[in-house]
mmCIF file of C-alpha atoms in Angstrom:
data_model
loop_
_atom_site.group_PDB
_atom_site.id
_atom_site.type_symbol
_atom_site.label_atom_id
_atom_site.label_comp_id
_atom_site.label_asym_id
_atom_site.label_seq_id
_atom_site.Cartn_x
_atom_site.Cartn_y
_atom_site.Cartn_z
ATOM 1 C CA MET A 1 -117.411 223.610 8.221
ATOM 2 C CA LEU A 2 -113.805 224.748 8.301
ATOM 3 C CA ARG A 3 -111.135 222.452 6.890
ATOM 4 C CA ALA A 4 -107.731 222.369 8.564
ATOM 5 C CA ASP A 5 -104.335 220.789 8.022
ATOM 6 C CA VAL A 6 -102.539 220.261 11.329
ATOM 7 C CA PHE A 7 -98.843 219.322 11.277
ATOM 8 C CA CYS A 8 -97.131 217.720 14.276
ATOM 9 C CA ARG A 9 -93.543 216.567 14.710
ATOM 10 C CA VAL A 10 -93.112 214.375 17.783
ATOM 11 C CA ILE A 11 -90.093 215.603 19.750
ATOM 12 C CA ASP A 12 -91.026 215.050 23.397
ATOM 13 C CA ASN A 13 -92.354 211.484 22.961
ATOM 14 C CA TYR A 14 -95.969 212.268 23.851
ATOM 15 C CA GLY A 15 -96.283 215.955 24.752
ATOM 16 C CA ASP A 16 -96.404 217.315 21.210
ATOM 17 C CA ILE A 17 -98.892 214.809 19.853
ATOM 18 C CA GLY A 18 -100.782 214.846 23.165
ATOM 19 C CA VAL A 19 -101.542 218.566 22.941
ATOM 20 C CA THR A 20 -102.253 218.367 19.218
ATOM 21 C CA TYR A 21 -104.620 215.416 19.467
ATOM 22 C CA ARG A 22 -106.631 216.909 22.323
ATOM 23 C CA LEU A 23 -107.072 220.157 20.396
ATOM 24 C CA ILE A 24 -108.097 218.679 17.058
ATOM 25 C CA ARG A 25 -110.386 216.140 18.707
ATOM 26 C CA GLN A 26 -112.214 219.018 20.386
ATOM 27 C CA LEU A 27 -112.351 221.023 17.146
ATOM 28 C CA CYS A 28 -113.941 218.031 15.401
ATOM 29 C CA ARG A 29 -116.386 217.017 18.116
ATOM 30 C CA GLU A 30 -117.520 220.385 19.409
ATOM 31 C CA HIS A 31 -117.021 222.678 16.414
ATOM 32 C CA ASP A 32 -117.488 220.368 13.411
ATOM 33 C CA TRP A 33 -114.092 221.040 11.824
ATOM 34 C CA SER A 34 -112.784 218.695 9.139
ATOM 35 C CA ILE A 35 -109.143 217.952 9.954
ATOM 36 C CA ARG A 36 -106.177 216.275 8.322
ATOM 37 C CA LEU A 37 -103.526 215.455 10.902
ATOM 38 C CA TRP A 38 -99.980 215.087 9.558
ATOM 39 C CA VAL A 39 -97.801 213.332 12.154
ATOM 40 C CA ASP A 40 -94.301 211.920 11.741
ATOM 41 C CA GLN A 41 -94.325 209.264 14.495
ATOM 42 C CA LEU A 42 -97.435 207.121 14.449
ATOM 43 C CA ALA A 43 -95.951 204.727 17.022
ATOM 44 C CA SER A 44 -95.940 207.493 19.654
ATOM 45 C CA PHE A 45 -99.446 208.500 18.617
ATOM 46 C CA LYS A 46 -100.627 204.921 19.105
ATOM 47 C CA LYS A 47 -99.606 205.042 22.773
ATOM 48 C CA LEU A 48 -102.245 207.755 23.258
ATOM 49 C CA GLU A 49 -104.810 206.445 20.769
ATOM 50 C CA PRO A 50 -104.941 202.628 20.460
ATOM 51 C CA LEU A 51 -106.999 202.865 17.243
ATOM 52 C CA VAL A 52 -103.926 204.118 15.352
ATOM 53 C CA ASP A 53 -102.237 201.577 13.064
ATOM 54 C CA TYR A 54 -98.644 202.790 12.676
ATOM 55 C CA ARG A 55 -98.202 200.556 9.611
ATOM 56 C CA VAL A 56 -100.844 202.444 7.613
ATOM 57 C CA ALA A 57 -99.860 205.626 5.767
ATOM 58 C CA ARG A 58 -103.336 207.164 5.821
ATOM 59 C CA GLN A 59 -106.302 206.290 8.041
ATOM 60 C CA SER A 60 -109.423 207.738 9.635
ATOM 61 C CA ILE A 61 -109.384 207.907 13.450
ATOM 62 C CA ASN A 62 -112.465 209.261 15.224
ATOM 63 C CA GLY A 63 -113.363 211.303 12.152
ATOM 64 C CA ILE A 64 -109.824 212.693 11.760
ATOM 65 C CA ASP A 65 -107.869 212.027 8.555
ATOM 66 C CA VAL A 66 -104.478 210.879 9.884
ATOM 67 C CA ILE A 67 -101.547 211.039 7.451
ATOM 68 C CA ARG A 68 -98.091 209.654 8.122
ATOM 69 C CA TRP A 69 -95.805 212.613 7.542
ATOM 70 C CA ASP A 70 -92.735 211.350 5.705
ATOM 71 C CA ASP A 71 -91.140 211.601 2.259
ATOM 72 C CA ARG A 72 -93.964 209.530 0.776
ATOM 73 C CA ALA A 73 -96.793 211.667 2.169
ATOM 74 C CA PRO A 74 -99.422 212.704 -0.411
ATOM 75 C CA ASP A 75 -99.083 216.047 -2.177
ATOM 76 C CA LEU A 76 -102.371 217.730 -1.215
ATOM 77 C CA ASP A 77 -103.746 221.242 -1.631
ATOM 78 C CA PRO A 78 -103.798 223.316 1.584
ATOM 79 C CA ALA A 79 -106.989 223.456 3.645
ATOM 80 C CA ASP A 80 -108.740 226.644 4.847
ATOM 81 C CA VAL A 81 -106.520 226.741 7.934
ATOM 82 C CA THR A 82 -102.963 225.445 8.334
ATOM 83 C CA ILE A 83 -101.752 224.839 11.891
ATOM 84 C CA ALA A 84 -98.105 224.115 12.659
ATOM 85 C CA SER A 85 -98.089 222.575 16.138
ATOM 86 C CA PHE A 86 -95.284 224.028 18.238
ATOM 87 C CA SER A 87 -94.283 226.069 15.165
ATOM 88 C CA CYS A 88 -92.849 223.056 13.349
ATOM 89 C CA ASP A 89 -91.522 223.512 9.800
ATOM 90 C CA LEU A 90 -93.982 222.648 7.039
ATOM 91 C CA PRO A 91 -93.104 220.402 4.066
ATOM 92 C CA ALA A 92 -91.502 222.246 1.133
ATOM 93 C CA SER A 93 -94.149 220.981 -1.293
ATOM 94 C CA TYR A 94 -96.927 222.231 0.987
ATOM 95 C CA LEU A 95 -95.232 225.615 1.414
ATOM 96 C CA ALA A 96 -95.054 225.978 -2.355
ATOM 97 C CA LYS A 97 -98.806 225.484 -2.612
ATOM 98 C CA LEU A 98 -99.514 227.969 0.179
ATOM 99 C CA HIS A 99 -98.420 230.771 -2.159
ATOM 100 C CA ALA A 100 -101.422 230.155 -4.386
ATOM 101 C CA SER A 101 -103.926 229.423 -1.604
ATOM 102 C CA LYS A 102 -105.904 231.515 0.862
ATOM 103 C CA SER A 103 -105.082 229.223 3.763
ATOM 104 C CA LEU A 104 -104.629 230.936 7.133
ATOM 105 C CA TRP A 105 -101.282 229.751 8.526
ATOM 106 C CA ILE A 106 -101.127 229.607 12.324
ATOM 107 C CA ASN A 107 -98.042 228.736 14.355
ATOM 108 C CA LEU A 108 -99.402 227.172 17.539
ATOM 109 C CA ASP A 109 -96.608 227.893 19.983
ATOM 110 C CA TYR A 110 -95.510 226.616 23.374
ATOM 111 C CA LEU A 111 -97.391 227.384 26.580
ATOM 112 C CA SER A 112 -95.772 229.945 28.847
ATOM 113 C CA ALA A 113 -96.813 232.067 31.817
ATOM 114 C CA GLU A 114 -94.262 234.765 30.952
ATOM 115 C CA ASP A 115 -95.585 238.313 30.509
ATOM 116 C CA TRP A 116 -94.171 238.803 26.995
ATOM 117 C CA VAL A 117 -96.560 236.182 25.579
ATOM 118 C CA GLU A 118 -99.510 238.603 25.673
ATOM 119 C CA GLY A 119 -97.661 241.053 23.426
ATOM 120 C CA CYS A 120 -96.728 238.415 20.837
ATOM 121 C CA HIS A 121 -99.990 236.472 20.692
ATOM 122 C CA GLY A 122 -101.745 236.955 17.360
ATOM 123 C CA LEU A 123 -98.901 238.874 15.715
ATOM 124 C CA PRO A 124 -98.116 238.201 12.038
ATOM 125 C CA SER A 125 -94.752 236.916 10.874
ATOM 126 C CA LEU A 126 -93.706 237.814 7.316
ATOM 127 C CA ARG A 127 -91.258 235.358 5.767
ATOM 128 C CA SER A 128 -88.608 236.196 3.203
ATOM 129 C CA ASP A 129 -90.498 234.131 0.591
ATOM 130 C CA GLY A 130 -93.553 236.381 0.950
ATOM 131 C CA LEU A 131 -95.679 233.993 3.019
ATOM 132 C CA SER A 132 -97.210 235.155 6.289
ATOM 133 C CA SER A 133 -98.075 233.174 9.397
ATOM 134 C CA TYR A 134 -99.509 234.155 12.777
ATOM 135 C CA PHE A 135 -98.233 233.410 16.271
ATOM 136 C CA PHE A 136 -100.834 231.781 18.504
ATOM 137 C CA PHE A 137 -99.765 231.366 22.124
ATOM 138 C CA PRO A 138 -101.621 229.273 24.691
ATOM 139 C CA GLY A 139 -101.609 230.996 28.053
ATOM 140 C CA PHE A 140 -103.276 231.882 31.307
ATOM 141 C CA THR A 141 -104.952 235.215 30.513
ATOM 142 C CA GLU A 142 -107.626 236.513 28.146
ATOM 143 C CA LYS A 143 -104.892 238.229 26.121
ATOM 144 C CA THR A 144 -103.505 234.816 25.114
ATOM 145 C CA GLY A 145 -105.014 231.756 23.436
ATOM 146 C CA GLY A 146 -106.014 230.135 26.730
ATOM 147 C CA LEU A 147 -105.803 226.432 27.588
ATOM 148 C CA ILE A 148 -107.346 223.328 26.028
ATOM 149 C CA ARG A 149 -110.570 222.662 27.936
ATOM 150 C CA GLU A 150 -113.343 220.479 26.553
ATOM 151 C CA GLU A 151 -116.923 221.650 27.013
ATOM 152 C CA ASN A 152 -117.961 219.149 29.711
ATOM 153 C CA LEU A 153 -114.561 218.501 31.267
ATOM 154 C CA ILE A 154 -115.133 220.159 34.648
ATOM 155 C CA SER A 155 -118.596 218.645 35.126
ATOM 156 C CA GLN A 156 -117.161 215.207 34.306
ATOM 157 C CA ARG A 157 -114.421 215.742 36.873
ATOM 158 C CA ASP A 158 -116.888 216.866 39.532
ATOM 159 C CA HIS A 159 -119.032 213.783 38.942
ATOM 160 C CA TRP A 160 -115.940 211.565 39.169
ATOM 161 C CA TRP A 161 -115.052 213.055 42.541
ATOM 162 C CA THR A 162 -118.407 211.971 43.979
ATOM 163 C CA ASP A 163 -118.179 208.365 42.748
ATOM 164 C CA ARG A 164 -115.781 206.381 44.944
ATOM 165 C CA ASN A 165 -116.894 203.143 43.267
ATOM 166 C CA GLU A 166 -115.641 204.359 39.885
ATOM 167 C CA GLN A 167 -112.374 205.390 41.493
ATOM 168 C CA PHE A 168 -112.142 201.923 43.056
ATOM 169 C CA ASN A 169 -112.722 200.338 39.633
ATOM 170 C CA LEU A 170 -109.980 202.491 38.120
ATOM 171 C CA LEU A 171 -107.459 201.483 40.776
ATOM 172 C CA CYS A 172 -108.320 197.822 40.292
ATOM 173 C CA ALA A 173 -107.971 198.190 36.505
ATOM 174 C CA LEU A 174 -104.497 199.642 37.077
ATOM 175 C CA GLY A 175 -103.555 196.513 38.999
ATOM 176 C CA ILE A 176 -103.694 197.951 42.522
ATOM 177 C CA ASP A 177 -104.382 195.217 45.068
ATOM 178 C CA GLN A 178 -107.948 194.989 46.328
ATOM 179 C CA ASN A 179 -107.190 195.812 49.967
ATOM 180 C CA THR A 180 -105.468 199.070 49.016
ATOM 181 C CA SER A 181 -108.246 199.934 46.560
ATOM 182 C CA LEU A 182 -110.922 199.194 49.174
ATOM 183 C CA ALA A 183 -109.106 201.342 51.743
ATOM 184 C CA TRP A 184 -109.235 204.180 49.226
ATOM 185 C CA ARG A 185 -112.898 203.650 48.359
ATOM 186 C CA ASP A 186 -114.062 203.301 51.957
ATOM 187 C CA GLN A 187 -111.733 206.021 53.285
ATOM 188 C CA THR A 188 -110.511 203.841 56.142
ATOM 189 C CA ALA A 189 -107.701 204.698 58.550
ATOM 190 C CA ASN A 190 -105.098 203.116 56.245
ATOM 191 C CA GLN A 191 -106.328 204.954 53.135
ATOM 192 C CA PRO A 192 -103.263 205.641 50.962
ATOM 193 C CA PHE A 193 -102.068 209.072 49.892
ATOM 194 C CA ILE A 194 -102.071 208.623 46.106
ATOM 195 C CA VAL A 195 -99.293 210.246 44.070
ATOM 196 C CA SER A 196 -99.139 210.062 40.266
ATOM 197 C CA LEU A 197 -95.689 210.419 38.716
ATOM 198 C CA PHE A 198 -94.971 211.582 35.166
ATOM 199 C CA CYS A 199 -91.477 213.033 34.899
ATOM 200 C CA TYR A 200 -88.359 213.401 32.766
ATOM 201 C CA PRO A 201 -85.318 211.170 33.388
ATOM 202 C CA GLN A 202 -83.516 213.993 35.242
ATOM 203 C CA ALA A 203 -86.070 214.011 38.080
ATOM 204 C CA ASN A 204 -84.821 213.052 41.529
ATOM 205 C CA VAL A 205 -87.354 210.276 42.080
ATOM 206 C CA THR A 206 -85.219 208.687 44.802
ATOM 207 C CA GLY A 207 -85.531 211.792 46.967
ATOM 208 C CA LEU A 208 -89.308 211.788 46.486
ATOM 209 C CA ILE A 209 -89.613 208.122 47.466
ATOM 210 C CA ASN A 210 -87.384 208.614 50.519
ATOM 211 C CA ALA A 211 -89.694 211.380 51.723
ATOM 212 C CA LEU A 212 -92.881 209.384 51.112
ATOM 213 C CA ALA A 213 -91.357 206.328 52.793
ATOM 214 C CA THR A 214 -91.001 208.128 56.133
ATOM 215 C CA ARG A 215 -94.470 209.698 56.306
ATOM 216 C CA THR A 216 -97.036 208.487 58.837
ATOM 217 C CA GLN A 217 -99.731 207.983 56.199
ATOM 218 C CA PRO A 218 -99.031 205.228 53.654
ATOM 219 C CA SER A 219 -98.466 206.449 50.089
ATOM 220 C CA LEU A 220 -99.264 204.799 46.760
ATOM 221 C CA LEU A 221 -96.945 206.000 43.977
ATOM 222 C CA LEU A 222 -98.317 205.359 40.465
ATOM 223 C CA VAL A 223 -95.523 205.174 37.873
ATOM 224 C CA PRO A 224 -96.491 204.757 34.176
ATOM 225 C CA ASP A 225 -94.684 202.517 31.736
ATOM 226 C CA GLY A 226 -91.650 204.321 30.291
ATOM 227 C CA VAL A 227 -91.203 206.663 33.282
ATOM 228 C CA ALA A 228 -88.330 206.152 35.767
ATOM 229 C CA THR A 229 -87.708 202.772 34.167
ATOM 230 C CA TYR A 230 -85.256 201.722 36.909
ATOM 231 C CA LEU A 231 -88.125 201.547 39.426
ATOM 232 C CA GLN A 232 -89.885 198.280 40.128
ATOM 233 C CA SER A 233 -93.181 197.699 41.872
ATOM 234 C CA GLY A 234 -92.604 197.142 45.569
ATOM 235 C CA ARG A 235 -92.606 198.779 48.974
ATOM 236 C CA GLN A 236 -90.102 201.117 50.602
ATOM 237 C CA GLY A 237 -91.169 202.007 54.114
ATOM 238 C CA GLN A 238 -94.573 203.669 53.920
ATOM 239 C CA CYS A 239 -94.355 204.098 50.129
ATOM 240 C CA GLN A 240 -95.862 201.455 47.869
ATOM 241 C CA ILE A 241 -94.505 201.812 44.318
ATOM 242 C CA HIS A 242 -96.818 200.491 41.642
ATOM 243 C CA ARG A 243 -96.023 200.455 37.940
ATOM 244 C CA ILE A 244 -99.046 201.051 35.745
ATOM 245 C CA PRO A 245 -99.559 200.737 31.987
ATOM 246 C CA PHE A 246 -99.424 203.797 29.741
ATOM 247 C CA VAL A 247 -103.100 204.731 29.488
ATOM 248 C CA THR A 248 -105.283 206.674 27.054
ATOM 249 C CA GLN A 249 -105.817 210.398 27.549
ATOM 250 C CA PRO A 250 -109.316 210.032 29.102
ATOM 251 C CA ASP A 251 -108.012 207.476 31.601
ATOM 252 C CA TYR A 252 -105.017 209.665 32.428
ATOM 253 C CA ASP A 253 -107.425 212.486 33.260
ATOM 254 C CA LYS A 254 -109.161 210.144 35.706
ATOM 255 C CA ILE A 255 -105.863 209.260 37.362
ATOM 256 C CA LEU A 256 -105.150 212.971 37.857
ATOM 257 C CA TRP A 257 -108.659 213.517 39.257
ATOM 258 C CA THR A 258 -108.203 210.627 41.701
ATOM 259 C CA ALA A 259 -104.689 211.259 43.003
ATOM 260 C CA ASP A 260 -103.989 213.504 45.977
ATOM 261 C CA LEU A 261 -100.809 214.865 44.380
ATOM 262 C CA ASN A 262 -99.769 214.902 40.722
ATOM 263 C CA PHE A 263 -96.233 215.185 39.386
ATOM 264 C CA VAL A 264 -96.415 216.206 35.726
ATOM 265 C CA ARG A 265 -94.022 217.227 32.987
ATOM 266 C CA GLY A 266 -94.069 219.311 29.815
ATOM 267 C CA GLU A 267 -97.270 220.921 28.587
ATOM 268 C CA ASP A 268 -100.077 218.415 28.022
ATOM 269 C CA SER A 269 -100.026 216.824 31.477
ATOM 270 C CA LEU A 270 -99.554 220.269 33.086
ATOM 271 C CA VAL A 271 -102.810 221.556 31.616
ATOM 272 C CA ARG A 272 -104.683 218.379 32.541
ATOM 273 C CA ALA A 273 -103.345 218.622 36.109
ATOM 274 C CA ILE A 274 -104.591 222.203 36.285
ATOM 275 C CA TRP A 275 -108.106 221.018 35.402
ATOM 276 C CA ALA A 276 -107.803 218.295 38.048
ATOM 277 C CA GLY A 277 -107.743 221.115 40.598
ATOM 278 C CA LYS A 278 -105.376 219.146 42.844
ATOM 279 C CA PRO A 279 -101.907 219.905 44.264
ATOM 280 C CA MET A 280 -99.350 219.388 41.511
ATOM 281 C CA ILE A 281 -95.639 219.693 40.801
ATOM 282 C CA TRP A 282 -94.581 220.655 37.285
ATOM 283 C CA GLN A 283 -91.271 219.606 35.766
ATOM 284 C CA ILE A 284 -90.411 221.913 32.879
ATOM 285 C CA TYR A 285 -88.435 220.559 29.940
ATOM 286 C CA PRO A 286 -84.812 221.251 30.972
ATOM 287 C CA GLN A 287 -83.001 223.901 28.915
ATOM 288 C CA ASP A 288 -79.386 224.999 28.630
ATOM 289 C CA GLU A 289 -78.024 227.462 31.187
ATOM 290 C CA GLY A 290 -81.088 226.982 33.404
ATOM 291 C CA THR A 291 -83.343 229.220 31.321
ATOM 292 C CA HIS A 292 -86.271 226.945 32.188
ATOM 293 C CA PHE A 293 -86.216 228.468 35.683
ATOM 294 C CA ILE A 294 -87.448 231.741 34.161
ATOM 295 C CA LYS A 295 -90.524 229.915 32.883
ATOM 296 C CA LEU A 296 -90.931 228.140 36.204
ATOM 297 C CA ASP A 297 -90.804 231.387 38.183
ATOM 298 C CA ALA A 298 -93.406 232.940 35.862
ATOM 299 C CA TRP A 299 -95.676 229.948 36.503
ATOM 300 C CA ILE A 300 -95.160 230.179 40.280
ATOM 301 C CA LYS A 301 -96.059 233.871 40.142
ATOM 302 C CA LYS A 302 -99.377 232.978 38.485
ATOM 303 C CA VAL A 303 -100.308 230.178 40.899
ATOM 304 C CA THR A 304 -98.841 231.482 44.209
ATOM 305 C CA PRO A 305 -98.879 228.079 45.965
ATOM 306 C CA GLY A 306 -96.897 229.216 49.030
ATOM 307 C CA ASP A 307 -93.209 229.330 49.955
ATOM 308 C CA ARG A 308 -92.842 225.641 50.804
ATOM 309 C CA VAL A 309 -94.379 224.480 47.535
ATOM 310 C CA THR A 310 -92.274 227.016 45.650
ATOM 311 C CA GLU A 311 -89.158 225.477 47.199
ATOM 312 C CA LEU A 312 -90.358 222.006 46.176
ATOM 313 C CA LEU A 313 -91.078 223.142 42.610
ATOM 314 C CA ARG A 314 -87.577 224.542 42.270
ATOM 315 C CA ALA A 315 -85.984 221.483 43.900
ATOM 316 C CA TRP A 316 -87.888 219.110 41.590
ATOM 317 C CA ASN A 317 -86.603 221.073 38.606
ATOM 318 C CA GLY A 318 -82.988 220.578 39.633
ATOM 319 C CA HIS A 319 -82.312 223.412 42.056
ATOM 320 C CA GLY A 320 -80.657 221.562 44.934
ATOM 321 C CA ASP A 321 -79.601 218.034 45.883
ATOM 322 C CA ALA A 322 -81.501 214.909 46.981
ATOM 323 C CA ALA A 323 -81.484 215.863 50.663
ATOM 324 C CA GLU A 324 -82.937 219.296 49.896
ATOM 325 C CA LEU A 325 -85.641 217.731 47.740
ATOM 326 C CA GLU A 326 -86.566 215.257 50.478
ATOM 327 C CA GLU A 327 -86.849 218.073 53.007
ATOM 328 C CA SER A 328 -88.923 220.151 50.559
ATOM 329 C CA VAL A 329 -91.371 217.267 50.061
ATOM 330 C CA ASN A 330 -91.814 216.838 53.812
ATOM 331 C CA LEU A 331 -92.411 220.548 54.374
ATOM 332 C CA ALA A 332 -94.834 220.916 51.446
ATOM 333 C CA LEU A 333 -96.852 217.902 52.623
ATOM 334 C CA SER A 334 -97.226 219.126 56.196
ATOM 335 C CA PRO A 335 -100.964 219.448 57.018
ATOM 336 C CA GLU A 336 -101.046 223.247 57.068
ATOM 337 C CA SER A 337 -98.974 223.674 53.901
ATOM 338 C CA PHE A 338 -100.836 220.972 51.978
ATOM 339 C CA ALA A 339 -104.243 222.436 52.868
ATOM 340 C CA ARG A 340 -103.114 225.853 51.616
ATOM 341 C CA TRP A 341 -101.668 224.237 48.480
ATOM 342 C CA ARG A 342 -104.876 222.344 47.751
ATOM 343 C CA LYS A 343 -106.919 225.531 48.135
ATOM 344 C CA ALA A 344 -104.571 227.502 45.861
ATOM 345 C CA MET A 345 -104.721 224.928 43.054
ATOM 346 C CA PHE A 346 -108.498 224.602 43.172
ATOM 347 C CA GLU A 347 -108.887 228.382 43.083
ATOM 348 C CA PHE A 348 -106.427 228.664 40.192
ATOM 349 C CA CYS A 349 -108.353 225.996 38.280
ATOM 350 C CA THR A 350 -111.633 227.817 38.893
ATOM 351 C CA GLN A 351 -110.073 231.104 37.789
ATOM 352 C CA GLN A 352 -108.872 229.538 34.530
ATOM 353 C CA THR A 353 -112.357 228.229 33.688
ATOM 354 C CA ARG A 354 -113.485 231.855 33.402
ATOM 355 C CA THR A 355 -111.184 232.477 30.422
ATOM 356 C CA PRO A 356 -111.920 231.249 26.867
ATOM 357 C CA ASP A 357 -110.570 227.792 26.060
ATOM 358 C CA LEU A 358 -107.937 227.338 23.354
ATOM 359 C CA ALA A 359 -110.260 225.870 20.713
ATOM 360 C CA SER A 360 -112.791 228.697 21.114
ATOM 361 C CA ALA A 361 -110.036 231.323 20.996
ATOM 362 C CA LEU A 362 -108.608 229.716 17.860
ATOM 363 C CA ILE A 363 -111.987 229.743 16.126
ATOM 364 C CA LYS A 364 -112.538 233.386 17.042
ATOM 365 C CA PHE A 365 -109.102 234.242 15.650
ATOM 366 C CA CYS A 366 -109.879 232.441 12.371
ATOM 367 C CA GLU A 367 -113.236 234.209 12.057
ATOM 368 C CA LEU A 368 -111.649 237.600 12.723
ATOM 369 C CA SER A 369 -108.902 236.928 10.179
ATOM 370 C CA ALA A 370 -111.466 235.883 7.563
ATOM 371 C CA SER A 371 -113.514 239.015 8.219
ATOM 372 C CA THR A 372 -110.432 241.229 7.911
ATOM 373 C CA SER A 373 -109.433 239.534 4.632
ATOM 374 C CA GLN A 374 -112.884 240.105 3.147
ATOM 375 C CA LYS A 375 -112.792 243.787 4.062
ATOM 376 C CA GLY A 376 -109.336 244.072 2.561
#
């Protein structure tokens, strides 16, 4: 059994801890790792895992030793593996102890589809104080660390797709009225086109709603607590807006599996939308001088969803005004374009299942590093 210290600073509300928690939960459940999770914002963590008590400095959650990372955190010896989520800085006291330990220090970096990632993945980084760490990049090829994918995830999704009653129960649990939920379950003529929305404040949600409001098919827009807070539940034309509670990670997966179209942001929800195998629009975390468009274009190159979807992806990420976004939505949702989009996303999902998942790639890297150290 490998022991690991995993450090996570919450910057993007839920994305950082979301990725971290999914990974360490898989390492514990499927690979029998013993993990201490150091996290600085337990309140954000609690939104994803209701078992967390943000008032408690140290607690056990699903077999994971959760430590509140602040000035009063315990001074503990490093574990076999030290993982800095999103390459966060480690505590000075912990760094001091790393000098005398054999802990393998891994900087788990941000996900990117850019070509340079393959060349940097797994490279060592020698610090001025003599300590070494290794870059570990999630990605979309076998030359990267891959994506988080639990062992039975795809089979669970496929089973969910066949069970309209479970989907009906989910919609009812989210507070959707029974008539709308029944129309979805029974696939009647007024079955809604379900759209899940998870976006940053900069997103042009008004343009999206205007487009959905004028479609022939009724739409059901699911908006989680804390997202586009100015929106209220109600109807605009053919678009029914429904605010839903912030749900646990397993329930969020089910929402993505159920929806016809998923709007996601950041990294964690992007990866989960990929495994949903459904049409999706990704909003990248905005960066100065529009450098996030480089990352977006690299992602588009990997997925190749078609020209109309490409235009919508760029419009959703701030390239254009509200009118252009509305037009892009209408064009991307045309029957021919949407069918091609749906096929492209399912094929991309299937392609990604053929590459090693992130947890397996991480374990292989640790084993290889241990073997190299022994030979040295």
